[in-house]
Short mmCIF file of C-alpha atoms and ligand atoms in Angstrom, two decimals:
data_model
loop_
_atom_site.label_atom_id
_atom_site.label_comp_id
_atom_site.label_asym_id
_atom_site.label_seq_id
_atom_site.Cartn_x
_atom_site.Cartn_y
_atom_site.Cartn_z
CA UNK A 151 81.62 97.64 142.09
CA UNK A 152 80.17 95.78 139.10
CA UNK A 153 82.49 95.67 136.11
CA UNK A 154 81.79 98.37 133.47
CA UNK A 155 80.55 97.01 130.18
CA UNK A 156 80.97 99.67 127.53
CA UNK A 157 78.60 99.96 124.59
CA UNK A 158 81.64 100.63 122.43
CA UNK A 159 85.41 100.48 122.87
CA UNK A 160 87.47 102.35 120.28
CA UNK A 161 91.14 101.41 119.87
CA UNK A 162 93.22 104.37 118.64
CA UNK A 163 92.55 108.10 118.99
CA UNK A 164 93.47 109.50 115.57
CA UNK A 165 90.86 111.50 113.61
CA UNK A 166 88.94 108.29 112.87
CA UNK A 167 88.90 107.11 116.48
CA UNK A 168 88.35 110.44 118.23
CA UNK A 169 85.54 111.43 115.86
CA UNK A 170 83.88 108.05 116.45
CA UNK A 171 84.26 108.52 120.23
CA UNK A 172 82.74 112.01 120.22
CA UNK A 173 79.77 110.95 118.09
CA UNK A 174 79.28 107.79 120.19
CA UNK A 175 79.12 109.97 123.30
CA UNK A 176 76.66 112.34 121.59
CA UNK A 177 74.47 109.34 120.75
CA UNK A 178 74.41 108.32 124.43
CA UNK A 179 76.65 105.25 124.06
CA UNK A 180 78.89 104.41 127.00
CA UNK A 181 82.23 104.82 125.27
CA UNK A 182 85.87 104.00 125.95
CA UNK A 183 88.72 105.39 123.84
CA UNK A 184 91.97 103.45 124.18
CA UNK A 185 95.21 105.21 123.23
CA UNK A 186 98.78 103.94 123.57
CA UNK A 187 100.40 107.38 123.32
CA UNK A 188 100.36 110.06 126.01
CA UNK A 189 98.35 112.41 123.80
CA UNK A 190 95.14 112.08 121.79
CA UNK A 191 94.97 112.93 118.08
CA UNK A 192 97.12 110.35 116.25
CA UNK A 193 99.23 110.93 113.15
CA UNK A 194 97.01 113.71 111.83
CA UNK A 195 97.31 116.03 114.80
CA UNK A 196 100.87 115.27 115.92
CA UNK A 197 102.91 114.32 112.85
CA UNK A 198 100.58 114.74 109.87
CA UNK A 199 97.91 117.15 108.66
CA UNK A 200 98.17 119.85 111.30
CA UNK A 201 101.93 120.41 111.75
CA UNK A 202 102.55 120.22 107.98
CA UNK A 203 99.90 122.82 107.29
CA UNK A 204 101.34 125.05 110.02
CA UNK A 205 104.75 124.92 108.25
CA UNK A 206 103.08 125.44 104.86
CA UNK A 207 101.50 128.62 106.19
CA UNK A 208 104.94 129.90 107.26
CA UNK A 209 106.26 128.97 103.81
CA UNK A 210 103.45 130.86 102.08
CA UNK A 211 103.92 134.00 104.16
CA UNK A 212 107.69 133.82 103.61
CA UNK A 213 107.19 133.50 99.84
CA UNK A 214 104.92 136.55 99.83
CA UNK A 215 107.44 138.59 101.78
CA UNK A 216 110.32 137.48 99.52
CA UNK A 217 108.35 138.85 96.59
CA UNK A 218 107.39 141.85 98.70
CA UNK A 219 108.59 144.62 96.43
CA UNK A 220 105.72 143.87 94.06
CA UNK A 221 103.35 144.36 96.99
CA UNK A 222 105.05 147.59 98.01
CA UNK A 223 106.80 146.00 100.98
CA UNK A 224 110.20 147.57 101.42
CA UNK A 225 113.43 146.38 103.04
CA UNK A 226 112.47 142.75 102.62
CA UNK A 227 115.72 141.72 100.94
CA UNK A 228 117.31 140.52 104.17
CA UNK A 229 114.23 138.76 105.53
CA UNK A 230 115.14 135.54 107.28
CA UNK A 231 113.45 132.78 109.23
CA UNK A 232 113.57 132.14 112.95
CA UNK A 233 113.35 128.34 112.97
CA UNK A 234 112.83 128.15 116.75
CA UNK A 235 109.78 130.39 116.59
CA UNK A 236 108.40 128.49 113.59
CA UNK A 237 108.79 125.19 115.45
CA UNK A 238 107.28 126.62 118.65
CA UNK A 239 104.31 128.05 116.77
CA UNK A 240 103.70 124.69 115.08
CA UNK A 241 103.91 122.85 118.40
CA UNK A 242 101.64 125.41 120.04
CA UNK A 243 98.92 124.73 117.45
CA UNK A 244 99.27 120.96 117.95
CA UNK A 245 99.20 121.24 121.76
CA UNK A 246 96.16 123.52 121.71
CA UNK A 247 94.19 121.03 119.66
CA UNK A 248 95.39 118.03 121.69
CA UNK A 249 94.04 119.80 124.79
CA UNK A 250 90.85 120.53 122.89
CA UNK A 251 90.42 116.80 122.28
CA UNK A 252 90.77 116.02 126.00
CA UNK A 253 88.07 118.59 126.68
CA UNK A 254 85.80 117.08 124.02
CA UNK A 255 86.19 113.61 125.56
CA UNK A 256 85.17 114.94 128.98
CA UNK A 257 82.30 116.90 127.43
CA UNK A 258 80.96 113.80 125.71
CA UNK A 259 81.58 111.51 128.71
CA UNK A 260 84.10 109.35 126.87
CA UNK A 261 86.43 107.38 129.17
CA UNK A 262 90.00 107.72 127.89
CA UNK A 263 92.00 104.61 128.70
CA UNK A 264 95.78 104.76 128.39
CA UNK A 265 97.52 101.65 127.08
CA UNK A 266 97.96 99.40 124.09
CA UNK A 267 94.66 97.78 123.08
CA UNK A 268 94.44 94.28 121.63
CA UNK A 269 91.57 92.16 120.42
CA UNK A 270 91.33 88.85 122.26
CA UNK A 271 89.00 86.96 119.92
CA UNK A 272 85.26 86.72 119.30
CA UNK A 273 82.70 88.03 121.78
CA UNK A 274 81.59 85.76 124.57
CA UNK A 275 77.88 86.08 125.37
CA UNK A 276 77.82 89.21 123.18
CA UNK A 277 80.62 90.89 125.15
CA UNK A 278 84.12 91.52 123.77
CA UNK A 279 87.22 91.68 125.91
CA UNK A 280 89.91 94.11 124.83
CA UNK A 281 93.28 93.46 126.47
CA UNK A 282 95.19 96.56 127.56
CA UNK A 283 98.98 96.44 127.79
CA UNK A 284 100.96 99.02 129.71
CA UNK A 285 97.94 100.68 131.27
CA UNK A 286 96.32 100.73 134.71
CA UNK A 287 93.62 98.27 133.66
CA UNK A 288 94.53 94.87 132.18
CA UNK A 289 91.36 94.62 130.06
CA UNK A 290 88.01 96.26 129.39
CA UNK A 291 84.72 94.80 128.21
CA UNK A 292 82.50 96.20 125.48
CA UNK A 293 79.50 95.15 123.41
CA UNK A 294 81.13 96.48 120.22
CA UNK A 295 84.69 97.33 119.30
CA UNK A 296 85.96 99.83 116.73
CA UNK A 297 89.52 99.33 115.51
CA UNK A 298 91.21 102.59 114.44
CA UNK A 299 94.91 101.97 114.90
CA UNK A 300 96.01 104.06 111.90
CA UNK A 301 99.18 103.81 109.85
CA UNK A 302 102.95 104.29 109.82
CA UNK A 303 105.32 105.55 107.15
CA UNK A 304 106.61 102.82 104.83
CA UNK A 305 110.40 102.49 104.69
CA UNK A 306 112.67 101.30 101.93
CA UNK A 307 113.82 97.74 102.69
CA UNK A 308 116.57 97.46 105.28
CA UNK A 309 116.44 101.11 106.28
CA UNK A 310 115.30 102.88 109.41
CA UNK A 311 114.74 106.53 110.20
CA UNK A 312 117.51 108.58 111.82
CA UNK A 313 118.96 112.09 111.55
CA UNK A 314 119.63 111.86 107.82
CA UNK A 315 116.98 109.41 106.67
CA UNK A 316 113.66 110.95 107.55
CA UNK A 317 109.99 110.03 107.66
CA UNK A 318 107.13 112.45 108.25
CA UNK A 319 108.03 112.38 111.95
CA UNK A 320 111.68 113.48 111.86
CA UNK A 321 111.22 115.94 108.97
CA UNK A 322 108.76 117.96 111.05
CA UNK A 323 111.19 118.61 113.90
CA UNK A 324 114.58 119.13 112.28
CA UNK A 325 117.03 121.15 114.37
CA UNK A 326 117.63 123.45 111.42
CA UNK A 327 116.53 123.88 107.82
CA UNK A 328 118.62 121.51 105.67
CA UNK A 329 120.62 122.99 102.80
CA UNK A 330 119.45 120.17 100.56
CA UNK A 331 116.72 117.54 100.68
CA UNK A 332 115.89 114.57 98.46
CA UNK A 333 112.24 113.52 98.59
CA UNK A 334 111.52 109.95 97.51
CA UNK A 335 107.87 109.74 96.47
CA UNK A 336 105.63 112.48 95.08
CA UNK A 337 102.31 111.69 96.71
CA UNK A 338 100.67 114.33 98.92
CA UNK A 339 103.21 113.97 101.72
CA UNK A 340 106.21 114.16 99.37
CA UNK A 341 105.10 117.19 97.39
CA UNK A 342 103.99 119.07 100.53
CA UNK A 343 107.40 118.71 102.21
CA UNK A 344 109.15 119.52 98.91
CA UNK A 345 107.10 122.71 98.77
CA UNK A 346 107.80 123.65 102.40
CA UNK A 347 111.56 123.16 102.32
CA UNK A 348 111.97 124.77 98.90
CA UNK A 349 110.23 127.87 100.20
CA UNK A 350 112.48 127.77 103.27
CA UNK A 351 115.53 127.83 101.01
CA UNK A 352 116.62 124.19 100.63
CA UNK A 353 117.73 122.68 97.34
CA UNK A 354 115.00 120.07 96.80
CA UNK A 355 114.96 117.07 94.45
CA UNK A 356 111.97 114.76 94.02
CA UNK A 357 112.40 111.16 92.86
CA UNK A 358 109.15 109.58 91.65
CA UNK A 359 108.91 105.98 90.49
CA UNK A 360 105.81 106.58 88.32
CA UNK A 361 105.67 108.78 85.19
CA UNK A 362 104.17 111.78 87.00
CA UNK A 363 103.88 113.57 90.36
CA UNK A 364 100.69 113.14 92.45
CA UNK A 365 99.79 110.04 90.43
CA UNK A 366 96.28 109.70 91.90
CA UNK A 367 95.26 113.08 90.49
CA UNK A 368 94.01 113.95 87.00
CA UNK A 369 96.90 113.84 84.51
CA UNK A 370 96.58 117.53 83.65
CA UNK A 371 96.89 118.41 87.34
CA UNK A 372 100.13 116.41 87.57
CA UNK A 373 101.43 118.14 84.45
CA UNK A 374 100.66 121.57 85.87
CA UNK A 375 102.24 120.76 89.23
CA UNK A 376 105.40 119.50 87.52
CA UNK A 377 105.53 122.66 85.41
CA UNK A 378 105.15 124.95 88.41
CA UNK A 379 107.62 122.96 90.52
CA UNK A 380 110.20 123.21 87.72
CA UNK A 381 109.57 126.96 87.60
CA UNK A 382 110.00 127.15 91.39
CA UNK A 383 113.37 125.42 91.00
CA UNK A 384 112.32 122.11 92.56
CA UNK A 385 114.35 119.46 90.74
CA UNK A 386 112.65 116.22 89.87
CA UNK A 387 112.94 112.87 88.15
CA UNK A 388 110.00 110.68 87.17
CA UNK A 389 110.22 107.00 86.21
CA UNK A 390 113.03 107.02 88.75
CA UNK A 391 113.89 103.74 90.45
CA UNK A 392 115.81 104.20 93.67
CA UNK A 393 118.51 101.58 94.04
CA UNK A 394 120.23 102.59 97.25
CA UNK A 395 120.40 105.24 99.91
CA UNK A 396 123.83 105.47 101.53
CA UNK A 397 124.90 107.68 104.34
CA UNK A 398 127.97 109.88 103.88
CA UNK A 399 129.88 112.00 106.39
CA UNK A 400 127.67 115.01 105.74
CA UNK A 401 124.45 113.50 104.52
CA UNK A 402 123.21 110.93 102.07
CA UNK A 403 123.78 109.80 98.53
CA UNK A 404 120.88 108.31 96.62
CA UNK A 405 121.55 106.07 93.64
CA UNK A 406 118.71 105.73 91.16
CA UNK A 407 117.98 104.88 87.56
CA UNK A 408 116.09 107.37 85.40
CA UNK A 409 116.20 108.10 81.68
CA UNK A 410 117.80 104.66 81.35
CA UNK A 411 120.95 105.67 83.17
CA UNK A 412 122.16 105.22 86.68
CA UNK A 413 122.57 108.49 88.52
CA UNK A 414 123.62 109.63 91.99
CA UNK A 415 122.58 112.69 93.94
CA UNK A 416 123.81 113.90 97.28
CA UNK A 417 121.95 115.88 99.88
CA UNK A 418 122.01 116.66 103.57
CA UNK A 419 118.82 114.66 104.21
CA UNK A 420 116.46 112.31 102.44
CA UNK A 421 112.73 112.07 103.13
CA UNK A 422 111.13 108.71 102.47
CA UNK A 423 107.53 109.44 101.43
CA UNK A 424 106.53 106.22 99.68
CA UNK A 425 103.17 105.67 101.34
CA UNK A 426 101.76 104.48 104.63
CA UNK A 427 101.38 100.95 105.95
CA UNK A 428 98.29 100.02 107.99
CA UNK A 429 98.99 99.30 111.67
CA UNK A 430 97.22 95.96 111.82
CA UNK A 431 99.93 93.70 113.18
CA UNK A 432 100.06 92.78 116.83
CA UNK A 433 96.53 93.94 117.59
CA UNK A 434 94.99 90.47 117.90
CA UNK A 435 93.35 90.37 114.45
CA UNK A 436 94.58 86.80 113.96
CA UNK A 437 92.35 85.71 116.86
CA UNK A 438 89.25 86.86 114.97
CA UNK A 439 87.54 86.23 111.63
CA UNK A 440 88.56 89.71 110.40
CA UNK A 441 89.66 89.56 106.76
CA UNK A 442 92.88 91.34 105.92
CA UNK A 443 94.13 92.11 102.41
CA UNK A 444 97.80 93.14 102.22
CA UNK A 445 97.52 94.40 105.79
CA UNK A 446 94.31 96.40 105.20
CA UNK A 447 91.06 95.38 106.93
CA UNK A 448 88.06 94.56 104.76
CA UNK A 449 84.76 96.11 105.82
CA UNK A 450 81.19 96.47 104.54
CA UNK A 451 79.37 99.76 103.94
CA UNK A 452 78.80 100.25 107.70
CA UNK A 453 82.49 99.60 108.45
CA UNK A 454 81.74 96.15 109.92
CA UNK A 455 84.52 93.58 109.68
CA UNK A 456 83.86 89.87 109.19
CA UNK A 457 84.01 89.39 112.99
CA UNK A 458 80.60 90.13 114.54
CA UNK A 459 80.72 93.23 116.76
CA UNK A 460 84.07 94.51 115.47
CA UNK A 461 84.26 97.52 113.14
CA UNK A 462 87.30 99.10 111.45
CA UNK A 463 87.80 102.72 110.38
CA UNK A 464 90.52 105.08 109.16
CA UNK A 465 93.86 104.36 107.53
CA UNK A 466 93.69 100.60 108.22
CA UNK A 467 90.64 100.06 105.98
CA UNK A 468 91.00 98.52 102.52
CA UNK A 469 89.81 100.53 99.53
CA UNK A 470 89.46 103.94 101.21
CA UNK A 471 91.90 106.83 100.77
CA UNK A 472 94.20 107.30 103.78
CA UNK A 473 92.84 110.72 104.64
CA UNK A 474 91.72 112.19 107.96
CA UNK A 475 88.28 113.27 106.75
CA UNK A 476 87.61 109.88 105.17
CA UNK A 477 88.43 108.12 108.48
CA UNK A 478 86.43 110.64 110.51
CA UNK A 479 83.29 110.07 108.44
CA UNK A 480 83.83 106.31 108.62
CA UNK A 481 83.90 106.70 112.41
CA UNK A 482 80.55 108.48 112.35
CA UNK A 483 79.05 105.79 110.12
CA UNK A 484 80.33 102.99 112.39
CA UNK A 485 79.08 104.35 115.72
CA UNK A 486 75.77 105.58 114.29
CA UNK A 487 75.22 102.06 113.02
CA UNK A 488 76.20 100.68 116.44
CA UNK A 489 73.64 103.02 118.03
CA UNK A 490 70.99 101.55 115.73
CA UNK A 491 70.29 104.91 114.06
CA UNK A 492 69.83 105.42 110.32
CA UNK A 493 73.06 106.35 108.55
CA UNK A 494 74.19 106.78 104.97
CA UNK A 495 77.05 104.63 103.74
CA UNK A 496 80.13 106.43 102.46
CA UNK A 497 80.31 106.92 98.71
CA UNK A 498 84.01 106.46 97.96
CA UNK A 499 83.74 108.58 94.79
CA UNK A 500 82.72 111.58 96.85
CA UNK A 501 85.72 111.75 99.18
CA UNK A 502 87.69 114.87 98.30
CA UNK A 503 91.46 114.86 98.01
CA UNK A 504 93.38 117.86 99.28
CA UNK A 505 97.10 118.51 98.85
CA UNK A 506 98.40 121.71 100.41
CA UNK A 507 101.57 122.21 98.40
CA UNK A 508 102.06 125.43 96.44
CA UNK A 509 100.01 125.49 94.21
CA UNK A 510 97.34 123.61 96.15
CA UNK A 511 95.35 120.71 94.72
CA UNK A 512 91.73 119.85 95.47
CA UNK A 513 89.86 117.12 93.68
CA UNK A 514 86.76 114.97 93.89
CA UNK A 515 85.13 112.33 91.72
CA UNK A 516 86.40 110.80 88.52
CA UNK A 517 89.48 111.99 86.66
CA UNK A 518 89.12 112.38 82.91
CA UNK A 519 90.95 109.07 82.35
CA UNK A 520 88.85 107.18 84.92
CA UNK A 521 85.61 108.59 83.50
CA UNK A 522 86.63 107.44 80.01
CA UNK A 523 87.57 104.02 81.39
CA UNK A 524 84.09 103.83 82.95
CA UNK A 525 82.62 104.31 79.48
CA UNK A 526 81.30 107.87 79.75
CA UNK A 527 81.18 110.26 76.82
CA UNK A 528 82.61 113.43 78.27
CA UNK A 529 82.35 117.16 78.09
CA UNK A 530 85.25 118.93 79.78
CA UNK A 531 85.25 122.52 80.99
CA UNK A 532 88.56 124.08 81.98
CA UNK A 533 89.26 127.57 83.24
CA UNK A 534 92.70 129.00 84.07
CA UNK A 535 93.32 131.14 87.15
CA UNK A 536 95.22 133.60 84.90
CA UNK A 537 91.80 134.92 83.88
CA UNK A 538 90.38 135.18 87.41
CA UNK A 539 90.52 138.64 88.98
CA UNK A 540 90.86 137.44 92.59
CA UNK A 541 93.84 135.31 91.55
CA UNK A 542 95.48 138.53 90.31
CA UNK A 543 94.68 140.22 93.62
CA UNK A 544 96.25 137.45 95.68
CA UNK A 545 99.14 137.20 93.21
CA UNK A 546 98.67 133.54 92.43
CA UNK A 547 97.96 132.75 88.81
CA UNK A 548 99.10 129.18 88.44
CA UNK A 549 96.63 126.40 87.76
CA UNK A 550 93.05 125.88 86.67
CA UNK A 551 89.67 124.39 87.46
CA UNK A 552 88.71 121.38 85.37
CA UNK A 553 85.19 119.98 85.34
CA UNK A 554 84.61 116.50 83.95
CA UNK A 555 80.95 116.07 83.02
CA UNK A 556 78.84 113.43 81.35
CA UNK A 557 78.00 114.54 77.78
CA UNK A 558 74.60 112.83 77.79
CA UNK A 559 72.93 114.13 80.96
CA UNK A 560 75.39 116.84 81.94
CA UNK A 561 76.05 115.40 85.41
CA UNK A 562 79.32 116.54 86.96
CA UNK A 563 81.48 113.44 87.41
CA UNK A 564 84.64 115.02 88.76
CA UNK A 565 86.26 118.35 89.58
CA UNK A 566 90.03 118.89 89.62
CA UNK A 567 91.47 122.13 90.88
CA UNK A 568 95.09 123.18 91.05
CA UNK A 569 95.73 126.73 92.18
CA UNK A 570 95.18 129.20 95.02
CA UNK A 571 92.90 127.93 97.80
CA UNK A 572 92.08 124.77 95.85
CA UNK A 573 91.72 122.83 99.12
CA UNK A 574 88.99 125.22 100.29
CA UNK A 575 87.35 125.58 96.88
CA UNK A 576 86.86 121.84 96.49
CA UNK A 577 84.05 121.84 99.10
CA UNK A 578 81.63 123.35 96.58
CA UNK A 579 82.43 120.57 94.13
CA UNK A 580 81.86 117.86 96.73
CA UNK A 581 78.42 119.35 97.39
CA UNK A 582 77.76 119.57 93.64
CA UNK A 583 78.59 115.89 93.16
CA UNK A 584 76.63 114.87 96.25
CA UNK A 585 73.57 116.75 94.87
CA UNK A 586 74.14 115.17 91.44
CA UNK A 587 74.39 118.67 90.02
CA UNK A 588 74.78 119.19 86.28
CA UNK A 589 77.28 121.56 84.70
CA UNK A 590 74.33 123.64 83.50
CA UNK A 591 72.93 123.95 87.04
CA UNK A 592 76.35 124.96 88.36
CA UNK A 593 76.68 127.54 85.59
CA UNK A 594 73.44 129.16 86.85
CA UNK A 595 74.52 129.43 90.49
CA UNK A 596 75.54 132.97 91.40
CA UNK A 597 79.10 133.14 92.73
CA UNK A 598 80.27 136.23 94.64
CA UNK A 599 82.67 138.59 92.89
CA UNK A 600 85.62 138.85 93.02
CA UNK A 601 86.34 135.35 94.28
CA UNK A 602 88.52 132.43 93.30
CA UNK A 603 85.30 130.39 93.31
CA UNK A 604 84.18 132.26 90.22
CA UNK A 605 86.67 130.05 88.39
CA UNK A 606 84.21 127.21 89.12
CA UNK A 607 81.44 129.19 87.44
CA UNK A 608 83.64 129.91 84.43
CA UNK A 609 84.72 126.24 84.24
CA UNK A 610 81.05 125.17 84.30
CA UNK A 611 80.35 127.59 81.43
CA UNK A 612 83.46 126.32 79.67
CA UNK A 613 81.78 122.89 79.50
CA UNK A 614 79.45 124.58 76.93
CA UNK A 615 82.23 126.64 75.36
CA UNK A 616 80.89 129.93 76.77
CA UNK A 617 83.04 131.02 79.75
CA UNK A 618 82.65 134.73 80.40
CA UNK A 619 86.25 135.52 81.34
CA UNK A 620 88.33 133.82 78.64
C1 FAD B 296 102.77 114.27 106.76
C2 FAD B 296 101.32 113.90 106.63
C3 FAD B 296 100.41 114.87 106.27
C4 FAD B 296 99.07 114.54 106.16
N1 FAD B 296 98.20 115.53 105.79
C5 FAD B 296 96.90 115.22 105.66
C6 FAD B 296 95.97 116.23 105.30
O1 FAD B 296 96.33 117.38 105.12
N2 FAD B 296 94.67 115.89 105.19
C7 FAD B 296 94.24 114.61 105.40
O2 FAD B 296 93.05 114.34 105.28
N3 FAD B 296 95.10 113.63 105.74
C8 FAD B 296 96.41 113.91 105.88
N4 FAD B 296 97.28 112.93 106.26
C9 FAD B 296 96.75 111.59 106.51
C10 FAD B 296 96.14 111.51 107.91
O3 FAD B 296 97.10 111.91 108.86
C11 FAD B 296 95.65 110.11 108.19
O4 FAD B 296 94.76 109.73 107.16
C12 FAD B 296 94.93 110.04 109.52
O5 FAD B 296 95.75 110.44 110.58
C13 FAD B 296 94.43 108.62 109.76
O6 FAD B 296 93.66 108.62 110.91
P1 FAD B 296 93.47 107.30 111.80
O7 FAD B 296 92.60 107.71 112.93
O8 FAD B 296 93.07 106.18 110.96
O9 FAD B 296 94.94 106.92 112.33
P2 FAD B 296 96.10 107.72 113.04
O10 FAD B 296 95.95 109.17 112.91
O11 FAD B 296 97.35 107.08 112.58
O12 FAD B 296 95.88 107.39 114.57
C14 FAD B 296 95.95 106.10 115.09
C15 FAD B 296 96.05 106.20 116.59
O13 FAD B 296 95.95 104.90 117.15
C16 FAD B 296 96.90 104.72 118.17
N5 FAD B 296 97.15 103.29 118.26
C17 FAD B 296 97.65 102.46 117.32
N6 FAD B 296 97.64 101.19 117.74
C18 FAD B 296 97.10 101.21 119.00
C19 FAD B 296 96.78 100.21 119.93
N7 FAD B 296 97.00 98.92 119.67
N8 FAD B 296 96.27 100.58 121.12
C20 FAD B 296 96.02 101.89 121.39
N9 FAD B 296 96.29 102.87 120.53
C21 FAD B 296 96.80 102.53 119.34
C22 FAD B 296 98.09 105.53 117.68
O14 FAD B 296 98.96 105.85 118.75
C23 FAD B 296 97.38 106.76 117.09
O15 FAD B 296 97.15 107.72 118.08
C24 FAD B 296 98.63 113.23 106.41
C25 FAD B 296 99.54 112.25 106.80
C26 FAD B 296 100.88 112.58 106.91
C27 FAD B 296 101.84 111.52 107.34
#
């Protein structure tokens, strides 16, 4: 049998890699998807986006029931959680979608190759060899290679995860709900787990090194989140520098400096949520011309690295947010380019952010500060959910929609939502930015009533000082 030469070999089956594989198959490319783990789906499906959102749904339902008397639900005082069922439900969702991915690979004629993939150097005669460790085959050959090896949780120096010191992996499968949890880091991962475990009854404390939570978001969004978290009883320190994490008989003690004094707090567990490191070591990059900046791979607009025939997508790429949807679209761009079909480069300013804590955050485009830095004269429209009728119906009044628009031409430069369903609502804003919509145009688009999305309409009108509902 002649040796198979694939059109494309993709290393890593997270959302970046599996999306690239499916689209490559759809485009008629002979495709191999190499995965070291027993299951397809990567961080996102197994220990990231999907299981966290499953737990957040439980948390939301539980919160509603706890406040049930207002909704006319009776006998809710003694409501409690069955942790086993919650964990099984979460795992069931993950397993269902992992199976779905296997089906999609078969459907699109993608060969799934088990093992650890490594680059071996430049192509020879236009053909790359990818070494496979721990699999049935020792190597495969491909005309083009896409690297999508993803990321791992960063750890504080000298520490490793165990039963008390947790990363996103351990915190998802705890044997029981901890009585207390310290969360170090208030990015999306940190505030989501803080939200989940607070709703489940834990005493939660956030330690953030920077002056505000969710530091990549608009400052007013951070302020609102901190206000609501305080109201929910989630303790927090900003400008907090963690000095040590020590294990005790029953948990951990974290020593940190905040407000210019050294402080100590104890808890049953600590979650380290200080960001994610790209998985670019030990994959053979050093044998190629691929440029790496602090571990992240540099690419051009089509996701090509500096080594001919090798692309990089997903969490390992420099300058892109480490988000599933960003990696997935990068995968589509890469393989469409490989197939020689026309494709639009990704506009990094149009990648939405979504944080599923309570209240949710959805954002796209420039923050007010970034727009000012870029030299724009601004007109801001802001509308609070307190004045939105659907927010009253769903009993969730926290937050607002904020539209940042250019004063001269009216173009919408950024939208920042904190409040109910913000992660769903943000889709309209992404479309608005993509279509270079002005605030005036948005203010003339009919939004169904009563919807949370009407807050967008009111915020667009607020840009001109004429919102209907405030
Ligand atoms: C707790 C948490 C919640 C999150 N929630 C969200 C969210 O709600 N929305 C969102 O957009 N993003 C979210 N993210 C981020 C999201 O999970 C990542 O952006 C996404 O998984 C990155 O996709 P990827 O394909 O680049 O890498 P990964 O998902 O990390 O997948 C990489 C894959 O490559 C495999 N691999 C690595 N090296 C090799 C090798 N040498 N050979 C073979 N296989 C290899 C790995 O086993 C893995 O399967 C969350 C992350 C965390 C930790």
